[in-house]
JSON list of C-alpha atoms in Angstrom, two decimals:
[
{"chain": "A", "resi": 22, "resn": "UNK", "atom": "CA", "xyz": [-22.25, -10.58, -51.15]},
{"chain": "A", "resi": 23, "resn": "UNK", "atom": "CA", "xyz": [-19.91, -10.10, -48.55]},
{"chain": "A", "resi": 24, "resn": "UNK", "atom": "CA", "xyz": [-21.96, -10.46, -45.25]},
{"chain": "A", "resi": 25, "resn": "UNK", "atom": "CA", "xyz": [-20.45, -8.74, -41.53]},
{"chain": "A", "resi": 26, "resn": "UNK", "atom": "CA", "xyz": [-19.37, -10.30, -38.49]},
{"chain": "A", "resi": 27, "resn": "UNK", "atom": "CA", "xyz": [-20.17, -8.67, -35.85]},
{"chain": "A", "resi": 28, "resn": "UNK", "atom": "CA", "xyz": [-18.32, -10.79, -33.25]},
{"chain": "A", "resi": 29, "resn": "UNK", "atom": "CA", "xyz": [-15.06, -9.09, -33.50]},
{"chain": "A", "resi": 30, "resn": "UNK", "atom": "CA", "xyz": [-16.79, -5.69, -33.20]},
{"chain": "A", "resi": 31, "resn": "UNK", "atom": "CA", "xyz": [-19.00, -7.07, -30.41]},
{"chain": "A", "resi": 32, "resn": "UNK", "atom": "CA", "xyz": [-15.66, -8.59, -28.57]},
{"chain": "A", "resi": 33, "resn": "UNK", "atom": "CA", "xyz": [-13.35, -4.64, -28.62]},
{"chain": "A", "resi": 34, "resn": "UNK", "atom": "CA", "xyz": [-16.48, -3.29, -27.14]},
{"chain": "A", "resi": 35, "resn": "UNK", "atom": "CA", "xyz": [-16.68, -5.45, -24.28]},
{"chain": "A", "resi": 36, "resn": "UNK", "atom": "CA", "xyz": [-12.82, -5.23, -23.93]},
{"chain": "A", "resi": 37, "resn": "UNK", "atom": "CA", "xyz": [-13.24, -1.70, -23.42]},
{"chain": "A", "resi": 38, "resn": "UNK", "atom": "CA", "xyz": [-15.89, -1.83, -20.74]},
{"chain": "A", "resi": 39, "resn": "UNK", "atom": "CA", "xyz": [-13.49, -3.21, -18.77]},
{"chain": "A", "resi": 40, "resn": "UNK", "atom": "CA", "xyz": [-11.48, -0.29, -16.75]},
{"chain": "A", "resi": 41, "resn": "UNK", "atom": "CA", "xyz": [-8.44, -0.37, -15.35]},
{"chain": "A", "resi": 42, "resn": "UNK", "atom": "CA", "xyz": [-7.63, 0.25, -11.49]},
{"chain": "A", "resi": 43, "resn": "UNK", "atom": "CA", "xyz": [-8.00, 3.90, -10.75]},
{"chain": "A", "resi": 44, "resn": "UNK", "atom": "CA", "xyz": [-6.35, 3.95, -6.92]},
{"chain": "A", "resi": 45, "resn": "UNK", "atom": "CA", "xyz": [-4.80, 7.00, -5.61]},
{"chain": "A", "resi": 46, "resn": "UNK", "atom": "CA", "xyz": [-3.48, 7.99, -2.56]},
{"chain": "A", "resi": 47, "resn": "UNK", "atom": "CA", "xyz": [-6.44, 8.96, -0.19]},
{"chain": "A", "resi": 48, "resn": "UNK", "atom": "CA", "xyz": [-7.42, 11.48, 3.06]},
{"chain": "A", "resi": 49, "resn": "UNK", "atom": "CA", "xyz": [-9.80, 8.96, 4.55]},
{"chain": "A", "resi": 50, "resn": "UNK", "atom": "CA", "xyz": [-9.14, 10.92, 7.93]},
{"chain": "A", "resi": 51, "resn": "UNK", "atom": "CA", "xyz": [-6.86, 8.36, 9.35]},
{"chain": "A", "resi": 52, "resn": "UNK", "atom": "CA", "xyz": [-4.37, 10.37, 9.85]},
{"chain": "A", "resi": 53, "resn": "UNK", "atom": "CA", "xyz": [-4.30, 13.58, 12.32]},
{"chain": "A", "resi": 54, "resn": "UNK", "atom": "CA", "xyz": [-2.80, 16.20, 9.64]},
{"chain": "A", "resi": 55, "resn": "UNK", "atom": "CA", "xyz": [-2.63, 16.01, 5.72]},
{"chain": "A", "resi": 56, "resn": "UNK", "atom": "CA", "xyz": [-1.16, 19.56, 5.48]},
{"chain": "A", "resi": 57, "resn": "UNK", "atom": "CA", "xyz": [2.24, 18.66, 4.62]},
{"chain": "A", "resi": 58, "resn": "UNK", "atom": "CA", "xyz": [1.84, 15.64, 2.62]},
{"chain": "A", "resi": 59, "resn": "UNK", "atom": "CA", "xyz": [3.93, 16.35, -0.95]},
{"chain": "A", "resi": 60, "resn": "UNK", "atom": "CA", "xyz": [3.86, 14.31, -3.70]},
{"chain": "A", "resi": 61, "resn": "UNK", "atom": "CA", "xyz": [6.86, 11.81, -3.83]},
{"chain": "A", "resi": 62, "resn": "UNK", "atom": "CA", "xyz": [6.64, 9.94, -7.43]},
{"chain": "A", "resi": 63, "resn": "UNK", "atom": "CA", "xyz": [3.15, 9.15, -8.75]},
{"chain": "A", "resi": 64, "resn": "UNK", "atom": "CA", "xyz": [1.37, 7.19, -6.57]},
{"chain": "A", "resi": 65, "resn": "UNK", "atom": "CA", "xyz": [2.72, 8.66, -3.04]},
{"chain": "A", "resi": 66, "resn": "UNK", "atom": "CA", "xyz": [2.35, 11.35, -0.58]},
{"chain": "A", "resi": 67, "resn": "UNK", "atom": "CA", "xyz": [5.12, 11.94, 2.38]},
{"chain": "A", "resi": 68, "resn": "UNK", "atom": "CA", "xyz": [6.01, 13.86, 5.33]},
{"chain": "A", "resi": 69, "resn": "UNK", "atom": "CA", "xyz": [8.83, 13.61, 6.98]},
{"chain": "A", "resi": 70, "resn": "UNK", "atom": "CA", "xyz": [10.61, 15.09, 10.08]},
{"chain": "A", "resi": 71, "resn": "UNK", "atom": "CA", "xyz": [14.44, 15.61, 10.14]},
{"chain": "A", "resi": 72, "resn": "UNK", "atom": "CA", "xyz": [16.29, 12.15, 10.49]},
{"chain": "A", "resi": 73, "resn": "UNK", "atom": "CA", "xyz": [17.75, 13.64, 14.00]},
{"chain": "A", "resi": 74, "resn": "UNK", "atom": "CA", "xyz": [13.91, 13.86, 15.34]},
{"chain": "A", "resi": 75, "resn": "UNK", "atom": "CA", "xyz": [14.28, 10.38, 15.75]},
{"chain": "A", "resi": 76, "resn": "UNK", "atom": "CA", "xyz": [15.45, 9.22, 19.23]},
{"chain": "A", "resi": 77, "resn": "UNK", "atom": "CA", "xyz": [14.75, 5.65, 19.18]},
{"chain": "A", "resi": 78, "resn": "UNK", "atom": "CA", "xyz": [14.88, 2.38, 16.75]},
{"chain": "A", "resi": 79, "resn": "UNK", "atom": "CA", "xyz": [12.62, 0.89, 18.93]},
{"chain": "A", "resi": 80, "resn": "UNK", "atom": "CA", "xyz": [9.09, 0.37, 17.72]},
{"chain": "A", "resi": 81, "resn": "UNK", "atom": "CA", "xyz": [5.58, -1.21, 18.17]},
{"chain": "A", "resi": 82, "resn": "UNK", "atom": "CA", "xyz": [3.10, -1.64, 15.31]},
{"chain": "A", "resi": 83, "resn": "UNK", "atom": "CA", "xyz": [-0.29, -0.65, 16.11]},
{"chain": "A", "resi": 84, "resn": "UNK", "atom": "CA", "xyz": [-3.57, -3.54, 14.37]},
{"chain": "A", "resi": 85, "resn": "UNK", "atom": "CA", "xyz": [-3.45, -2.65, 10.58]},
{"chain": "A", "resi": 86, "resn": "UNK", "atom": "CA", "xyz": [-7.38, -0.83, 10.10]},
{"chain": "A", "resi": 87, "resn": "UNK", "atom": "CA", "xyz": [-9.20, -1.72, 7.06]},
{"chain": "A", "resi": 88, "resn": "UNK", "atom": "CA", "xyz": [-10.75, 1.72, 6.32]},
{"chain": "A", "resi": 89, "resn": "UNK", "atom": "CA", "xyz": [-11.64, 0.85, 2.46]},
{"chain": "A", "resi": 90, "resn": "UNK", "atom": "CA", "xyz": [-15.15, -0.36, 1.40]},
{"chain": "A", "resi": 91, "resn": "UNK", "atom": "CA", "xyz": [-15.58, -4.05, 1.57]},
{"chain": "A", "resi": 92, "resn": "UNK", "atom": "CA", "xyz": [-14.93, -4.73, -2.00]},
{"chain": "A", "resi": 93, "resn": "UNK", "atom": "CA", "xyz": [-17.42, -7.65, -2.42]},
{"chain": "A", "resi": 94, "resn": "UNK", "atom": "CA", "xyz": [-15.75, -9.19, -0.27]},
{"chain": "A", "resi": 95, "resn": "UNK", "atom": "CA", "xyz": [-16.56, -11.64, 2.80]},
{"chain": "A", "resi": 96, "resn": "UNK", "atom": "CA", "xyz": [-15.47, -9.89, 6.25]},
{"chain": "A", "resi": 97, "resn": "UNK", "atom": "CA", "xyz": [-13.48, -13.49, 6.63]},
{"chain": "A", "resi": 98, "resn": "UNK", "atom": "CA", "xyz": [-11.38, -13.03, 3.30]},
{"chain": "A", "resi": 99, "resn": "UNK", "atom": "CA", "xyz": [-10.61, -8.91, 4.43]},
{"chain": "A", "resi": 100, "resn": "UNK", "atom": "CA", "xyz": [-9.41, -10.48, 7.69]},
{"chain": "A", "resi": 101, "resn": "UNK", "atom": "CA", "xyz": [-6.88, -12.37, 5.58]},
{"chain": "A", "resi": 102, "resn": "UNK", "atom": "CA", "xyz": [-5.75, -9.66, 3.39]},
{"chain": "A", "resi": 103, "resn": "UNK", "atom": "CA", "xyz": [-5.36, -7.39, 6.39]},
{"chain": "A", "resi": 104, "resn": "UNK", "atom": "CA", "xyz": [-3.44, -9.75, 8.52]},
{"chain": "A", "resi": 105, "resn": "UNK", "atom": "CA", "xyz": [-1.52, -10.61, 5.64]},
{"chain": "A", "resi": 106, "resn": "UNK", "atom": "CA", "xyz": [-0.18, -6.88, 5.29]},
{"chain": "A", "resi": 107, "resn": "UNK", "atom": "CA", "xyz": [0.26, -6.63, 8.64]},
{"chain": "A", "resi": 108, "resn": "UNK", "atom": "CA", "xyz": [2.82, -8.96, 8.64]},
{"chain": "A", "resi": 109, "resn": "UNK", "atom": "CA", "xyz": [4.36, -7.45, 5.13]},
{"chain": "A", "resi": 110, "resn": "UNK", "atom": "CA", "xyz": [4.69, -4.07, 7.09]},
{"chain": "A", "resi": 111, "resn": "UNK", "atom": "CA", "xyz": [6.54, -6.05, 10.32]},
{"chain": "A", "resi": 112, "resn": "UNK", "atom": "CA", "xyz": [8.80, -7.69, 7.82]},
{"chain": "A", "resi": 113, "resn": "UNK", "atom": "CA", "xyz": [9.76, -4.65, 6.20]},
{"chain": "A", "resi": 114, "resn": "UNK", "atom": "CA", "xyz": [10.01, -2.48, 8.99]},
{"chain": "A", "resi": 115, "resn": "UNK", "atom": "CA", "xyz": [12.28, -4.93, 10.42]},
{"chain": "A", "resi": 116, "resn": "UNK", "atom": "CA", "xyz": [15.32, -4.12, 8.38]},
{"chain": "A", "resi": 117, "resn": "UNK", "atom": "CA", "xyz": [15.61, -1.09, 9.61]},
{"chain": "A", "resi": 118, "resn": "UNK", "atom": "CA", "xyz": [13.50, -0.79, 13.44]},
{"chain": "A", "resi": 119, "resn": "UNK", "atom": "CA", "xyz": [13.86, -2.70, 16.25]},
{"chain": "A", "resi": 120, "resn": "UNK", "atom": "CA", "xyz": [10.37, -4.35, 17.52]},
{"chain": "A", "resi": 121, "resn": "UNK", "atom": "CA", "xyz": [9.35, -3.70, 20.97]},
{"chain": "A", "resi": 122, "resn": "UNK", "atom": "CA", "xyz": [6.32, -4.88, 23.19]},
{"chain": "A", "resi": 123, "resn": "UNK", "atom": "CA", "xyz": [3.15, -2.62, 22.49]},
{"chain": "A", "resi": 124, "resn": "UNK", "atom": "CA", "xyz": [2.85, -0.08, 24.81]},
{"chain": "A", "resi": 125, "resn": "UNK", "atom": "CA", "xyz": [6.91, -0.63, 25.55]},
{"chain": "A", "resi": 126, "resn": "UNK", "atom": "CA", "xyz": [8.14, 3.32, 26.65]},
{"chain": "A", "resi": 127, "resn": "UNK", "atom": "CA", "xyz": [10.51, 5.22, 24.58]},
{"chain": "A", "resi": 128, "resn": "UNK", "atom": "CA", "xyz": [9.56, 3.46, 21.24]},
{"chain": "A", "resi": 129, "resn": "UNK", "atom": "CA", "xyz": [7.72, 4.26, 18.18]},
{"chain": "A", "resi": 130, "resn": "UNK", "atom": "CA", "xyz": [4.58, 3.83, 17.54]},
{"chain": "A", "resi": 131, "resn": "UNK", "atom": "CA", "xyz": [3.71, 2.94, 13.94]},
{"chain": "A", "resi": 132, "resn": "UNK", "atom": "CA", "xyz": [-0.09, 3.27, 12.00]},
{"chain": "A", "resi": 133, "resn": "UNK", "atom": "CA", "xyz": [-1.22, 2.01, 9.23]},
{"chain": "A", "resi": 134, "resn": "UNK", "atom": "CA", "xyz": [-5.01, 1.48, 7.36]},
{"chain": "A", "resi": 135, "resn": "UNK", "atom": "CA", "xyz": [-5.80, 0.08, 4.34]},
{"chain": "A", "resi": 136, "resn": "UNK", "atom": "CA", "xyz": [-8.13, 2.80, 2.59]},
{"chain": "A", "resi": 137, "resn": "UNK", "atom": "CA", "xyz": [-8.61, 1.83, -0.53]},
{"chain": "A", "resi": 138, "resn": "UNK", "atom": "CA", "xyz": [-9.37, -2.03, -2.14]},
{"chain": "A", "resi": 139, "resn": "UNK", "atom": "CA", "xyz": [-9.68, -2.81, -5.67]},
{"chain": "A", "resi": 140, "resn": "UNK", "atom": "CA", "xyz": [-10.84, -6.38, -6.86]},
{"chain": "A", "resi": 141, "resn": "UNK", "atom": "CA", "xyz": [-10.66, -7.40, -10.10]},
{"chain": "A", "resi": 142, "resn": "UNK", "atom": "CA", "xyz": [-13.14, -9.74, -12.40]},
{"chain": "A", "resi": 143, "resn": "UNK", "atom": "CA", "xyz": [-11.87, -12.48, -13.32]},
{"chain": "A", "resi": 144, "resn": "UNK", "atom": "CA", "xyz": [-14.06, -13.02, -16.16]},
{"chain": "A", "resi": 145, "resn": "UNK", "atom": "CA", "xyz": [-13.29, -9.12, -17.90]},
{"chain": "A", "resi": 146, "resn": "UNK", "atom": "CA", "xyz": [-9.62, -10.13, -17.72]},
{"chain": "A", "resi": 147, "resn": "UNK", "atom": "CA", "xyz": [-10.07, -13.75, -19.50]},
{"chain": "A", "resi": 148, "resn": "UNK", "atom": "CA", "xyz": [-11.71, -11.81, -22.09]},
{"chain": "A", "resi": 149, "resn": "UNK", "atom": "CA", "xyz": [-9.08, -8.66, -22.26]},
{"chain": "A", "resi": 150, "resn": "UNK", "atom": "CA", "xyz": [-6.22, -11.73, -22.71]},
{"chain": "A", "resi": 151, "resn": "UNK", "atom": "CA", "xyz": [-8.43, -13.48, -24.70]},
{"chain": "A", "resi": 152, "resn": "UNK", "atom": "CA", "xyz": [-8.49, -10.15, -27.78]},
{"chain": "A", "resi": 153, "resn": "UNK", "atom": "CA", "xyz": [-5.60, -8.19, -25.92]},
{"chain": "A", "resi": 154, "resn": "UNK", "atom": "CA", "xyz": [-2.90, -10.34, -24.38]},
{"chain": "A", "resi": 155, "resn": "UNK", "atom": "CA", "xyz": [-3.36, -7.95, -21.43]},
{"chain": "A", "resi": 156, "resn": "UNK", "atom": "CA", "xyz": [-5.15, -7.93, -17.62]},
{"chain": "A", "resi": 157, "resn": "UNK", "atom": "CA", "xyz": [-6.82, -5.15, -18.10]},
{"chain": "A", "resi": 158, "resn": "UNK", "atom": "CA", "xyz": [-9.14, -4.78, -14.72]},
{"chain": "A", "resi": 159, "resn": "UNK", "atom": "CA", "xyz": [-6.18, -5.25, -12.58]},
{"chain": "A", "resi": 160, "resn": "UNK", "atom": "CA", "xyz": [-7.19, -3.84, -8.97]},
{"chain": "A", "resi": 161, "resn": "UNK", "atom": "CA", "xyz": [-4.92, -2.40, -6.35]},
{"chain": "A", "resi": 162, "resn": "UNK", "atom": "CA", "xyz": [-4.75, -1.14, -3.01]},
{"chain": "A", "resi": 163, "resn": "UNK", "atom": "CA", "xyz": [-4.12, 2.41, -0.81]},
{"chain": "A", "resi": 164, "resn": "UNK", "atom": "CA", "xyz": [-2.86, 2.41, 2.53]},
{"chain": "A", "resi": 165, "resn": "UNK", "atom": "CA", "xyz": [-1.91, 5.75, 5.22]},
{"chain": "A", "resi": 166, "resn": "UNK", "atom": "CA", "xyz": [0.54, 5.21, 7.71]},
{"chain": "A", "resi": 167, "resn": "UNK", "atom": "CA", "xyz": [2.46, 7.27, 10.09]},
{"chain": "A", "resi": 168, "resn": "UNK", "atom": "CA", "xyz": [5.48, 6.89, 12.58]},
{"chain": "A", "resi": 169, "resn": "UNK", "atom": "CA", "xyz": [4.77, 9.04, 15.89]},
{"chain": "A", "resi": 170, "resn": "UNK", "atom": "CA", "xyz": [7.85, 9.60, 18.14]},
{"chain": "A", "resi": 171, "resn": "UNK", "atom": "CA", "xyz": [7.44, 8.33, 22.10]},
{"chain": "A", "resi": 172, "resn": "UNK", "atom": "CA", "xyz": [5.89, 12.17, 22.94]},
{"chain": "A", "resi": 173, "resn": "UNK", "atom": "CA", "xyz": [3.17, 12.39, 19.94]},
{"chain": "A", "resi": 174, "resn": "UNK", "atom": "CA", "xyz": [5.37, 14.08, 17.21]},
{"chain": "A", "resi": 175, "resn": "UNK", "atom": "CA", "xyz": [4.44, 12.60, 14.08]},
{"chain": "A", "resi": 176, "resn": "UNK", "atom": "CA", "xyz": [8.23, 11.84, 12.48]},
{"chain": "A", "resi": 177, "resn": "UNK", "atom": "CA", "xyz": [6.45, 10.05, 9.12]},
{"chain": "A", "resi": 178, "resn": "UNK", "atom": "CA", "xyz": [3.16, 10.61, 7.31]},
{"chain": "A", "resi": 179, "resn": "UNK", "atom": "CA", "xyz": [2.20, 8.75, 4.54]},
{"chain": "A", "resi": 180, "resn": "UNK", "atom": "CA", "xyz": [-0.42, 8.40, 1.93]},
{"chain": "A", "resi": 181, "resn": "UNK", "atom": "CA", "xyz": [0.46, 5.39, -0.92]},
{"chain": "A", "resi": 182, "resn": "UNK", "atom": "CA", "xyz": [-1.21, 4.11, -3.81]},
{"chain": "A", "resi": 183, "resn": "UNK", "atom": "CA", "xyz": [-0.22, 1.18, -6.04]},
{"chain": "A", "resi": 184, "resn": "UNK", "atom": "CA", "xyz": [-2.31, -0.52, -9.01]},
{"chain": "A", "resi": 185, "resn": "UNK", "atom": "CA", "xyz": [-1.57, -3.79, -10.43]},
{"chain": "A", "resi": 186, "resn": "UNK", "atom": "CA", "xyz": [0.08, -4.26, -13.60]},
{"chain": "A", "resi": 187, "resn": "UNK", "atom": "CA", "xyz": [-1.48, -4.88, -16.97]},
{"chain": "A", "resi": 188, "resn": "UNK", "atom": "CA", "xyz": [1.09, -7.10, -17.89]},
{"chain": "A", "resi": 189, "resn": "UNK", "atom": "CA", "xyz": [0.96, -9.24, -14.77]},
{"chain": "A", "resi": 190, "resn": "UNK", "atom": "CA", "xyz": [-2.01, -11.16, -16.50]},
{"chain": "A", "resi": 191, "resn": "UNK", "atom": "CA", "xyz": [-1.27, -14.48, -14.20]},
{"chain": "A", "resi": 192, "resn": "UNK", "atom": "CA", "xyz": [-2.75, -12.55, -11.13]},
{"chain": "A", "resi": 193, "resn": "UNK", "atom": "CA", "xyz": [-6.04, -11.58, -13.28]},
{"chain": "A", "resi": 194, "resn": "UNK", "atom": "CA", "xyz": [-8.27, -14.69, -12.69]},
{"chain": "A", "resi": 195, "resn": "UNK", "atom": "CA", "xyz": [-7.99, -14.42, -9.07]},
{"chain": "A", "resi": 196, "resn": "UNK", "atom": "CA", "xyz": [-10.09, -11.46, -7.88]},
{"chain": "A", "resi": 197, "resn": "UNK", "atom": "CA", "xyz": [-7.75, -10.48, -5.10]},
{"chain": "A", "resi": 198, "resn": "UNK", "atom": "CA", "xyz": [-4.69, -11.01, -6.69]},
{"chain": "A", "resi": 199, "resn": "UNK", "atom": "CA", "xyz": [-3.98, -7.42, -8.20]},
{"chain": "A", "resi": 200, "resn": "UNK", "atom": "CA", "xyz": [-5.04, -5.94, -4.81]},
{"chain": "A", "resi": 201, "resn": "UNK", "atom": "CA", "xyz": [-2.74, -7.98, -2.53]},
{"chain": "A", "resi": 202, "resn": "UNK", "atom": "CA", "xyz": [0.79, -7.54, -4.90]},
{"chain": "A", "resi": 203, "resn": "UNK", "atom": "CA", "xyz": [-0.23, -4.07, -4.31]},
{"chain": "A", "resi": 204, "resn": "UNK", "atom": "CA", "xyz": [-0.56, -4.25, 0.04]},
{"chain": "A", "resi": 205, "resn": "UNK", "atom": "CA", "xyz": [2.90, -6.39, -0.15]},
{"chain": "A", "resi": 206, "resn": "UNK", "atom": "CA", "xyz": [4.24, -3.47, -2.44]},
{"chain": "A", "resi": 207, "resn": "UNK", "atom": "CA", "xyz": [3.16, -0.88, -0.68]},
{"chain": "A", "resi": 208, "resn": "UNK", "atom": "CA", "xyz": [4.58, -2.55, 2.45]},
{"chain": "A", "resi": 209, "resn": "UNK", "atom": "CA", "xyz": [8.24, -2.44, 1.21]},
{"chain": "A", "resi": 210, "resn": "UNK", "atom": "CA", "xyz": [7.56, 1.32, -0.18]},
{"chain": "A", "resi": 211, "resn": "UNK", "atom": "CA", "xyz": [7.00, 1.91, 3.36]},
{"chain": "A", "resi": 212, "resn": "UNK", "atom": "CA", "xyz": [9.87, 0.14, 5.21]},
{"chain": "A", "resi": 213, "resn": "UNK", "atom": "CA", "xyz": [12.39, 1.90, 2.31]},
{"chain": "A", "resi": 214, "resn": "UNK", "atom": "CA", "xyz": [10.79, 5.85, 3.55]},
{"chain": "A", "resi": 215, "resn": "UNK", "atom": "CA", "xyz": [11.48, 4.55, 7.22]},
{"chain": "A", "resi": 216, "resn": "UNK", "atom": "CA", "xyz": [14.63, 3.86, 6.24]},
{"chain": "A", "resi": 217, "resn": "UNK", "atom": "CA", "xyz": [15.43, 7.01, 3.83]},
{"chain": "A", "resi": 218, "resn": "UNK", "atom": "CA", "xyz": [13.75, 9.26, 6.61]},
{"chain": "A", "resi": 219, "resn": "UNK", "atom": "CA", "xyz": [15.75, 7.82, 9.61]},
{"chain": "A", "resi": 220, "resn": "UNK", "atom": "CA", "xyz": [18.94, 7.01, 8.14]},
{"chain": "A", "resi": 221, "resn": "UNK", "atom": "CA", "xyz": [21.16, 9.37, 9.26]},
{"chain": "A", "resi": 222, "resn": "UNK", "atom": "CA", "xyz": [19.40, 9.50, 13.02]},
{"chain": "A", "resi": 223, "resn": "UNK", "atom": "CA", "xyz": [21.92, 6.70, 13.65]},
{"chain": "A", "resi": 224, "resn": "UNK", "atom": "CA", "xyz": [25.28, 7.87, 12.48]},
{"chain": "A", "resi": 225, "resn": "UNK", "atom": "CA", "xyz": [27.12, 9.43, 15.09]},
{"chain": "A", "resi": 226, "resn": "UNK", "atom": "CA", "xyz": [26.94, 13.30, 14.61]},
{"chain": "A", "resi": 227, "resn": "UNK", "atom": "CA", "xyz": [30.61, 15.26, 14.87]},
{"chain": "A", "resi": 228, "resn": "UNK", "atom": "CA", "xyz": [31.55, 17.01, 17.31]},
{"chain": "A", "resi": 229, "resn": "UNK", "atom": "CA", "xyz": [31.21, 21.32, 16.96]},
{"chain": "A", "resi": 230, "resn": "UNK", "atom": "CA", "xyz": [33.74, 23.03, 16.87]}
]
C-alpha cells in the first residue's frame, strides 16, 4: 500500500504564506500638494517644474523624517537606517547640486521622509530557498521628497516606491536587508529626476532674435 507524505504538501503551503513586499508610492501628507503627481514607471510618482524655474544649484538638505510605522523595529536600528539614507540622498544629490549651509539664502531646500518600511523574516525566506530557490518575503521601502526653490515654489515632487528582489536571496536572512537596497535605490532614483528635471536650467539659453 502506497502510504502519503504529507511533508512536501505541508512545506508549498507554508511557502505560500509567505507574501511578497507590497510597497507603493504613498500620500502620507508629507508633502504640501499631491495634485500633480503622474505616474513615471511603476513604482514612482513626479512633478516637476520647467528646468528654467530653477535659479540656483545651490542646496541644503533638510533631517530625512521617518514617517513609516516602526516595522518591529528598535527606535536605535530606524535611527541607523534613516541616517544611512540621509547620506545616500547627499551623495546622490551631489552629482548634480551644489551643498550649501542650512538656512544659506538663495539655495534649495530639499525634503525627504521615509513613509513606508518593509522588513522581511528571515526564517519565511530560509524556507522559500529552501523548496523555491527564491526570497520570497523580500521587504522594501517608500520615501516623498520635494525640491522647493529659495521663494517656496515647489520645482520637484516626488512619491517613490521600490521592493526588493526575489532573486536577491543573499539579503533575505537579514530582516532589514530588502528594505535598505531599497532607501539606497530610491536615493539614486532621486538624484537622476534632480538631474533630468534641472538639466537644461544650466545651459546657457540663446539669445532672441
Amino acid at each position: 500500500m502506497r502510504t502519503f507524505n504529507a511533508l512536501p504538501l505541508c512545506a508549498a503551503f507554508a511557502v505560500l504564506s509567505v507574501s511578497c513586499s507590497s510597497v507603493a508610492p504613498t500620500r502620507s501628507g508629507f508633502l504640501a500638494d499631491y495634485g500633480a503627481l503622474a505616474p513615471r514607471g511603476d513604482e514612482q510618482l513626479e512633478a516637476a517644474a520647467p528646468a528654467n524655474a530653477w535659479s540656483t544649484e545651490r542646496y541644503h538638505l533638510a533631517p530625512i523624517e521617518w514617517r513609516a510605522d516602526d516595522a518591529g523595529l528598535s527606535a536605535e536600528r530606524r535611527e541607523v537606517i534613516r541616517r544611512a539614507f540621509e547620506r545616500d540622498l547627499a551623495r546622490a544629490l551631489d552629482l548634480t547640486l551644489q551643498r550649501a549651509e542650512p538656512g544659506a539664502r538663495d539655495s534649495l531646500q530639499v525634503r525627504a521622509a521615509i513613509t513606508q518600511f518593509e522588513s522581511s523574516a528571515p526564517w519565511g525566506n530560509a524556507l522559500s530557498f529552501a523548496a523555491l530557490g527564491l526570497a520570497l518575503d523580500n521587504g522594501g521601502a517608500a520615501v516623498e521628497f520635494e525640491v522647493l526653490a529659495p521663494d517656496g515654489r515647489a520645482l520637484l515632487r516626488s512619491s517613490c516606491a521600490r521592493s526588493g528582489s526575489v532573486f536577491a536571496f543573499w539579503r533575505g536572512f537579514s530582516s532589514t536587508s530588502f528594505g535598505r537596497a531599497a532607501l539606497r535605490e530610491l536615493a539614486t532614483e532621486l538624484g537622476e529626476s534632480v538631474e533630468r528635471s534641472s538639466a537644461s536650467a544650466a545651459q546657457p539659453q540663446e539669445p532672441r532674435q
